[in-house]
């Protein structure tokens, strides 16, 4: 039995300056502001410029986190970057971040678990700390989905944006910090949200690039259905594992994909609206960026009080889902 747990020492985040509004999208594809708002709740999103990549946002989020933490970069033991849009196939973007933030004594690796990656990474980092292997682990969720979005497909391009968020984990007594987590995957559903070419199975060819197969493909209905079914289940499992009840949750931060998914899933879970945070209207779905971005914004607003039960829940390609329950402070 672990004698210690992991807590969030500080949070940070970063988004590109460029705003892409629904009105802007109306000029790119056959859509309307009304359709996008009614079907997704999204009003605008942030998009990188051509020269900006995932590690640039990740570095900004990690630097802000470090500055707020009082921990020096040399004291970071490990950098884990959850992303589906790394700068390169290899080397890992986490290593680029590790170098640029001056974490000279840290190891680094990327973690890929679809949009659930940040939740997975947080649990992996917490496990290293609980096992007394490491004292300070930087967890970053960062993505630039705009680089792999099909800007001719109105069913997907209105959904996505770019962002990064980070947390620095450090040790605490058992009973505080990370209380429990559940990580799940249903590999048989991998095809409902994927980029089918560009890997070892189907290398890039002029033909498949011409067909847009190197960009995000999605069965939106199936993703919606799976998400709404699985989110309440995994949330319930994690809460029960922590020895708590649904009513004990102070705040729940769900992967920001679509406001309708959030509302349907939370209705099924039976959590009251004021406990469910949201910023999808301003940033859209930024994949691994959504949860740490919203967590940081709520933290900076002073929402969380010591002892609050904050639950983070993700879902995404894989099909993956996961939940982590944290006692704040
Ligand atoms: O991290 C996870 C990532 N993925 C997701 O979260 C996606 C989950 N799925 C969804 O959010 C929703 O399924 C969508 C937002 C993608 C689609 O919403 P929907 O309410 O399921 O719409 P629909 O696919 O049933 O489409 C309804 C109509 C269709 O027209 P017809 O066939 O009824 O004439 C679509 O062609 O809306 C049309 N449509 C659009 N119209 C205007 C689809 N996209 C657009 C658009 N603007 N952007």
PDB file of C-alpha atoms in Angstrom, residues 113-275:
ATOM      1  CA  UNK A 113      -4.408   7.946 -25.399  1.00  0.00           C
ATOM      2  CA  UNK A 114      -6.597  10.093 -27.655  1.00  0.00           C
ATOM      3  CA  UNK A 115      -8.250  13.022 -25.932  1.00  0.00           C
ATOM      4  CA  UNK A 116      -8.073  11.054 -22.634  1.00  0.00           C
ATOM      5  CA  UNK A 117      -4.274  11.377 -22.691  1.00  0.00           C
ATOM      6  CA  UNK A 118      -4.051  14.098 -20.046  1.00  0.00           C
ATOM      7  CA  UNK A 119      -6.031  11.992 -17.557  1.00  0.00           C
ATOM      8  CA  UNK A 120      -3.817   8.980 -18.333  1.00  0.00           C
ATOM      9  CA  UNK A 121      -0.650  11.089 -17.967  1.00  0.00           C
ATOM     10  CA  UNK A 122      -1.771  12.535 -14.642  1.00  0.00           C
ATOM     11  CA  UNK A 123      -2.375   9.016 -13.283  1.00  0.00           C
ATOM     12  CA  UNK A 124       1.006   7.767 -14.550  1.00  0.00           C
ATOM     13  CA  UNK A 125       2.773  10.734 -12.957  1.00  0.00           C
ATOM     14  CA  UNK A 126       0.861  10.251  -9.690  1.00  0.00           C
ATOM     15  CA  UNK A 127       1.846   6.576  -9.646  1.00  0.00           C
ATOM     16  CA  UNK A 128       5.563   7.473  -9.969  1.00  0.00           C
ATOM     17  CA  UNK A 129       5.200   9.825  -6.991  1.00  0.00           C
ATOM     18  CA  UNK A 130       3.180   7.385  -4.874  1.00  0.00           C
ATOM     19  CA  UNK A 131       5.810   4.732  -5.555  1.00  0.00           C
ATOM     20  CA  UNK A 132       8.427   7.198  -4.228  1.00  0.00           C
ATOM     21  CA  UNK A 133      10.311   7.016  -7.529  1.00  0.00           C
ATOM     22  CA  UNK A 134      10.023  10.754  -8.219  1.00  0.00           C
ATOM     23  CA  UNK A 135       9.133  13.974  -6.349  1.00  0.00           C
ATOM     24  CA  UNK A 136       8.188  16.414  -9.128  1.00  0.00           C
ATOM     25  CA  UNK A 137       6.469  15.401 -12.353  1.00  0.00           C
ATOM     26  CA  UNK A 138       5.345  17.915 -14.989  1.00  0.00           C
ATOM     27  CA  UNK A 139       2.179  16.729 -16.734  1.00  0.00           C
ATOM     28  CA  UNK A 140       1.193  18.558 -19.911  1.00  0.00           C
ATOM     29  CA  UNK A 141      -1.779  18.119 -22.227  1.00  0.00           C
ATOM     30  CA  UNK A 142      -1.228  19.915 -25.531  1.00  0.00           C
ATOM     31  CA  UNK A 143      -2.562  19.632 -29.050  1.00  0.00           C
ATOM     32  CA  UNK A 144      -2.747  21.533 -32.317  1.00  0.00           C
ATOM     33  CA  UNK A 145      -5.655  19.711 -33.961  1.00  0.00           C
ATOM     34  CA  UNK A 146      -5.853  22.527 -36.518  1.00  0.00           C
ATOM     35  CA  UNK A 147      -2.872  20.844 -38.217  1.00  0.00           C
ATOM     36  CA  UNK A 148      -4.771  17.573 -38.778  1.00  0.00           C
ATOM     37  CA  UNK A 149      -8.255  19.003 -39.376  1.00  0.00           C
ATOM     38  CA  UNK A 150      -9.917  18.623 -42.765  1.00  0.00           C
ATOM     39  CA  UNK A 151     -10.868  22.259 -43.399  1.00  0.00           C
ATOM     40  CA  UNK A 152     -13.278  21.154 -46.156  1.00  0.00           C
ATOM     41  CA  UNK A 153     -15.300  18.885 -43.816  1.00  0.00           C
ATOM     42  CA  UNK A 154     -17.957  20.980 -42.081  1.00  0.00           C
ATOM     43  CA  UNK A 155     -18.916  18.101 -39.768  1.00  0.00           C
ATOM     44  CA  UNK A 156     -15.499  18.169 -38.057  1.00  0.00           C
ATOM     45  CA  UNK A 157     -13.717  21.470 -38.757  1.00  0.00           C
ATOM     46  CA  UNK A 158     -16.164  23.510 -36.666  1.00  0.00           C
ATOM     47  CA  UNK A 159     -15.312  21.475 -33.557  1.00  0.00           C
ATOM     48  CA  UNK A 160     -11.577  21.775 -33.053  1.00  0.00           C
ATOM     49  CA  UNK A 161      -9.048  24.272 -31.689  1.00  0.00           C
ATOM     50  CA  UNK A 162      -5.509  24.415 -30.275  1.00  0.00           C
ATOM     51  CA  UNK A 163      -4.429  24.712 -26.610  1.00  0.00           C
ATOM     52  CA  UNK A 164      -2.159  23.444 -23.855  1.00  0.00           C
ATOM     53  CA  UNK A 165      -2.418  23.094 -20.103  1.00  0.00           C
ATOM     54  CA  UNK A 166      -0.077  21.751 -17.447  1.00  0.00           C
ATOM     55  CA  UNK A 167       0.087  20.700 -13.819  1.00  0.00           C
ATOM     56  CA  UNK A 168       3.120  20.141 -11.629  1.00  0.00           C
ATOM     57  CA  UNK A 169       2.699  17.149  -9.338  1.00  0.00           C
ATOM     58  CA  UNK A 170       4.461  16.738  -6.019  1.00  0.00           C
ATOM     59  CA  UNK A 171       4.120  14.402  -2.998  1.00  0.00           C
ATOM     60  CA  UNK A 172       1.526  14.686  -0.219  1.00  0.00           C
ATOM     61  CA  UNK A 173       0.061  12.511   2.526  1.00  0.00           C
ATOM     62  CA  UNK A 174      -2.297   9.707   1.580  1.00  0.00           C
ATOM     63  CA  UNK A 175      -5.902  10.860   1.722  1.00  0.00           C
ATOM     64  CA  UNK A 176      -5.131  14.138  -0.100  1.00  0.00           C
ATOM     65  CA  UNK A 177      -4.245  14.824  -3.710  1.00  0.00           C
ATOM     66  CA  UNK A 178      -5.028  12.006  -6.144  1.00  0.00           C
ATOM     67  CA  UNK A 179      -7.448   9.681  -4.347  1.00  0.00           C
ATOM     68  CA  UNK A 180      -8.359   7.256  -7.124  1.00  0.00           C
ATOM     69  CA  UNK A 181      -8.415   6.736 -10.870  1.00  0.00           C
ATOM     70  CA  UNK A 182      -9.889   4.464 -13.502  1.00  0.00           C
ATOM     71  CA  UNK A 183      -8.462   4.168 -17.026  1.00  0.00           C
ATOM     72  CA  UNK A 184     -10.329   2.228 -19.713  1.00  0.00           C
ATOM     73  CA  UNK A 185     -10.109   1.471 -23.426  1.00  0.00           C
ATOM     74  CA  UNK A 186     -12.247  -0.313 -26.002  1.00  0.00           C
ATOM     75  CA  UNK A 187      -9.850  -0.974 -28.865  1.00  0.00           C
ATOM     76  CA  UNK A 188     -12.585  -2.490 -31.032  1.00  0.00           C
ATOM     77  CA  UNK A 189     -13.980   1.051 -31.431  1.00  0.00           C
ATOM     78  CA  UNK A 190     -10.745   2.566 -32.730  1.00  0.00           C
ATOM     79  CA  UNK A 191     -12.224   3.197 -36.173  1.00  0.00           C
ATOM     80  CA  UNK A 192     -14.865   5.696 -34.964  1.00  0.00           C
ATOM     81  CA  UNK A 193     -12.277   8.450 -34.500  1.00  0.00           C
ATOM     82  CA  UNK A 194      -8.926   8.141 -36.250  1.00  0.00           C
ATOM     83  CA  UNK A 195      -6.329   9.334 -38.718  1.00  0.00           C
ATOM     84  CA  UNK A 196      -6.104   6.189 -40.834  1.00  0.00           C
ATOM     85  CA  UNK A 197      -2.957   6.872 -42.850  1.00  0.00           C
ATOM     86  CA  UNK A 198       0.535   8.146 -42.144  1.00  0.00           C
ATOM     87  CA  UNK A 199       1.642   5.378 -39.761  1.00  0.00           C
ATOM     88  CA  UNK A 200       3.372   2.049 -40.424  1.00  0.00           C
ATOM     89  CA  UNK A 201       0.151   0.283 -41.469  1.00  0.00           C
ATOM     90  CA  UNK A 202      -0.779   2.722 -44.245  1.00  0.00           C
ATOM     91  CA  UNK A 203       2.090   5.011 -45.207  1.00  0.00           C
ATOM     92  CA  UNK A 204       1.325   8.327 -46.862  1.00  0.00           C
ATOM     93  CA  UNK A 205       0.810   8.248 -50.637  1.00  0.00           C
ATOM     94  CA  UNK A 206      -0.211  11.051 -53.024  1.00  0.00           C
ATOM     95  CA  UNK A 207      -3.540   9.170 -53.458  1.00  0.00           C
ATOM     96  CA  UNK A 208      -4.491   8.887 -49.788  1.00  0.00           C
ATOM     97  CA  UNK A 209      -3.371  12.457 -49.128  1.00  0.00           C
ATOM     98  CA  UNK A 210      -5.572  13.526 -52.049  1.00  0.00           C
ATOM     99  CA  UNK A 211      -8.498  11.750 -50.338  1.00  0.00           C
ATOM    100  CA  UNK A 212      -7.766  13.605 -47.066  1.00  0.00           C
ATOM    101  CA  UNK A 213      -7.125  10.339 -45.187  1.00  0.00           C
ATOM    102  CA  UNK A 214      -4.155  11.878 -43.356  1.00  0.00           C
ATOM    103  CA  UNK A 215      -6.648  14.129 -41.531  1.00  0.00           C
ATOM    104  CA  UNK A 216      -9.189  13.447 -38.746  1.00  0.00           C
ATOM    105  CA  UNK A 217     -11.984  11.015 -39.718  1.00  0.00           C
ATOM    106  CA  UNK A 218     -14.902  10.743 -37.334  1.00  0.00           C
ATOM    107  CA  UNK A 219     -18.228   8.965 -36.946  1.00  0.00           C
ATOM    108  CA  UNK A 220     -19.698  11.823 -34.905  1.00  0.00           C
ATOM    109  CA  UNK A 221     -22.905   9.983 -33.949  1.00  0.00           C
ATOM    110  CA  UNK A 222     -21.037   6.954 -32.608  1.00  0.00           C
ATOM    111  CA  UNK A 223     -18.532   9.090 -30.669  1.00  0.00           C
ATOM    112  CA  UNK A 224     -21.433  11.020 -29.161  1.00  0.00           C
ATOM    113  CA  UNK A 225     -23.261   7.810 -28.206  1.00  0.00           C
ATOM    114  CA  UNK A 226     -20.204   6.126 -26.662  1.00  0.00           C
ATOM    115  CA  UNK A 227     -19.224   9.262 -24.766  1.00  0.00           C
ATOM    116  CA  UNK A 228     -22.638   9.785 -23.220  1.00  0.00           C
ATOM    117  CA  UNK A 229     -22.830   6.100 -22.232  1.00  0.00           C
ATOM    118  CA  UNK A 230     -19.307   5.719 -20.865  1.00  0.00           C
ATOM    119  CA  UNK A 231     -18.708   9.057 -19.049  1.00  0.00           C
ATOM    120  CA  UNK A 232     -21.226   8.404 -16.220  1.00  0.00           C
ATOM    121  CA  UNK A 233     -19.942   4.831 -15.810  1.00  0.00           C
ATOM    122  CA  UNK A 234     -16.268   5.710 -15.479  1.00  0.00           C
ATOM    123  CA  UNK A 235     -17.042   8.712 -13.247  1.00  0.00           C
ATOM    124  CA  UNK A 236     -19.079   6.494 -10.925  1.00  0.00           C
ATOM    125  CA  UNK A 237     -16.350   3.837 -10.798  1.00  0.00           C
ATOM    126  CA  UNK A 238     -13.642   6.363  -9.869  1.00  0.00           C
ATOM    127  CA  UNK A 239     -15.774   8.041  -7.201  1.00  0.00           C
ATOM    128  CA  UNK A 240     -16.673   4.685  -5.649  1.00  0.00           C
ATOM    129  CA  UNK A 241     -13.019   3.628  -5.700  1.00  0.00           C
ATOM    130  CA  UNK A 242     -12.169   6.786  -3.721  1.00  0.00           C
ATOM    131  CA  UNK A 243     -14.719   5.721  -1.093  1.00  0.00           C
ATOM    132  CA  UNK A 244     -16.907   8.713  -1.963  1.00  0.00           C
ATOM    133  CA  UNK A 245     -20.394   9.333  -3.322  1.00  0.00           C
ATOM    134  CA  UNK A 246     -21.447  11.379  -6.330  1.00  0.00           C
ATOM    135  CA  UNK A 247     -22.780  14.054  -3.953  1.00  0.00           C
ATOM    136  CA  UNK A 248     -19.256  14.541  -2.553  1.00  0.00           C
ATOM    137  CA  UNK A 249     -17.997  15.945  -5.887  1.00  0.00           C
ATOM    138  CA  UNK A 250     -17.345  19.701  -5.653  1.00  0.00           C
ATOM    139  CA  UNK A 251     -16.449  20.199  -9.323  1.00  0.00           C
ATOM    140  CA  UNK A 252     -16.258  17.957 -12.372  1.00  0.00           C
ATOM    141  CA  UNK A 253     -14.150  18.829 -15.390  1.00  0.00           C
ATOM    142  CA  UNK A 254     -15.091  16.787 -18.437  1.00  0.00           C
ATOM    143  CA  UNK A 255     -13.151  16.740 -21.709  1.00  0.00           C
ATOM    144  CA  UNK A 256     -14.613  19.698 -23.617  1.00  0.00           C
ATOM    145  CA  UNK A 257     -15.869  18.217 -26.912  1.00  0.00           C
ATOM    146  CA  UNK A 258     -19.418  19.436 -27.263  1.00  0.00           C
ATOM    147  CA  UNK A 259     -21.700  21.147 -24.730  1.00  0.00           C
ATOM    148  CA  UNK A 260     -24.484  18.703 -25.659  1.00  0.00           C
ATOM    149  CA  UNK A 261     -22.255  15.747 -24.719  1.00  0.00           C
ATOM    150  CA  UNK A 262     -21.417  17.410 -21.392  1.00  0.00           C
ATOM    151  CA  UNK A 263     -25.080  18.113 -20.588  1.00  0.00           C
ATOM    152  CA  UNK A 264     -26.374  14.667 -21.665  1.00  0.00           C
ATOM    153  CA  UNK A 265     -23.622  12.777 -19.812  1.00  0.00           C
ATOM    154  CA  UNK A 266     -23.987  14.836 -16.630  1.00  0.00           C
ATOM    155  CA  UNK A 267     -27.764  14.430 -16.675  1.00  0.00           C
ATOM    156  CA  UNK A 268     -27.261  10.667 -16.805  1.00  0.00           C
ATOM    157  CA  UNK A 269     -24.646  10.845 -14.054  1.00  0.00           C
ATOM    158  CA  UNK A 270     -27.015  12.984 -11.974  1.00  0.00           C
ATOM    159  CA  UNK A 271     -24.610  15.808 -11.180  1.00  0.00           C
ATOM    160  CA  UNK A 272     -26.050  19.285 -10.736  1.00  0.00           C
ATOM    161  CA  UNK A 273     -25.144  21.859 -13.382  1.00  0.00           C
ATOM    162  CA  UNK A 274     -23.276  24.291 -11.129  1.00  0.00           C
ATOM    163  CA  UNK A 275     -20.694  21.572 -10.349  1.00  0.00           C
TER     164      UNK A 275
END
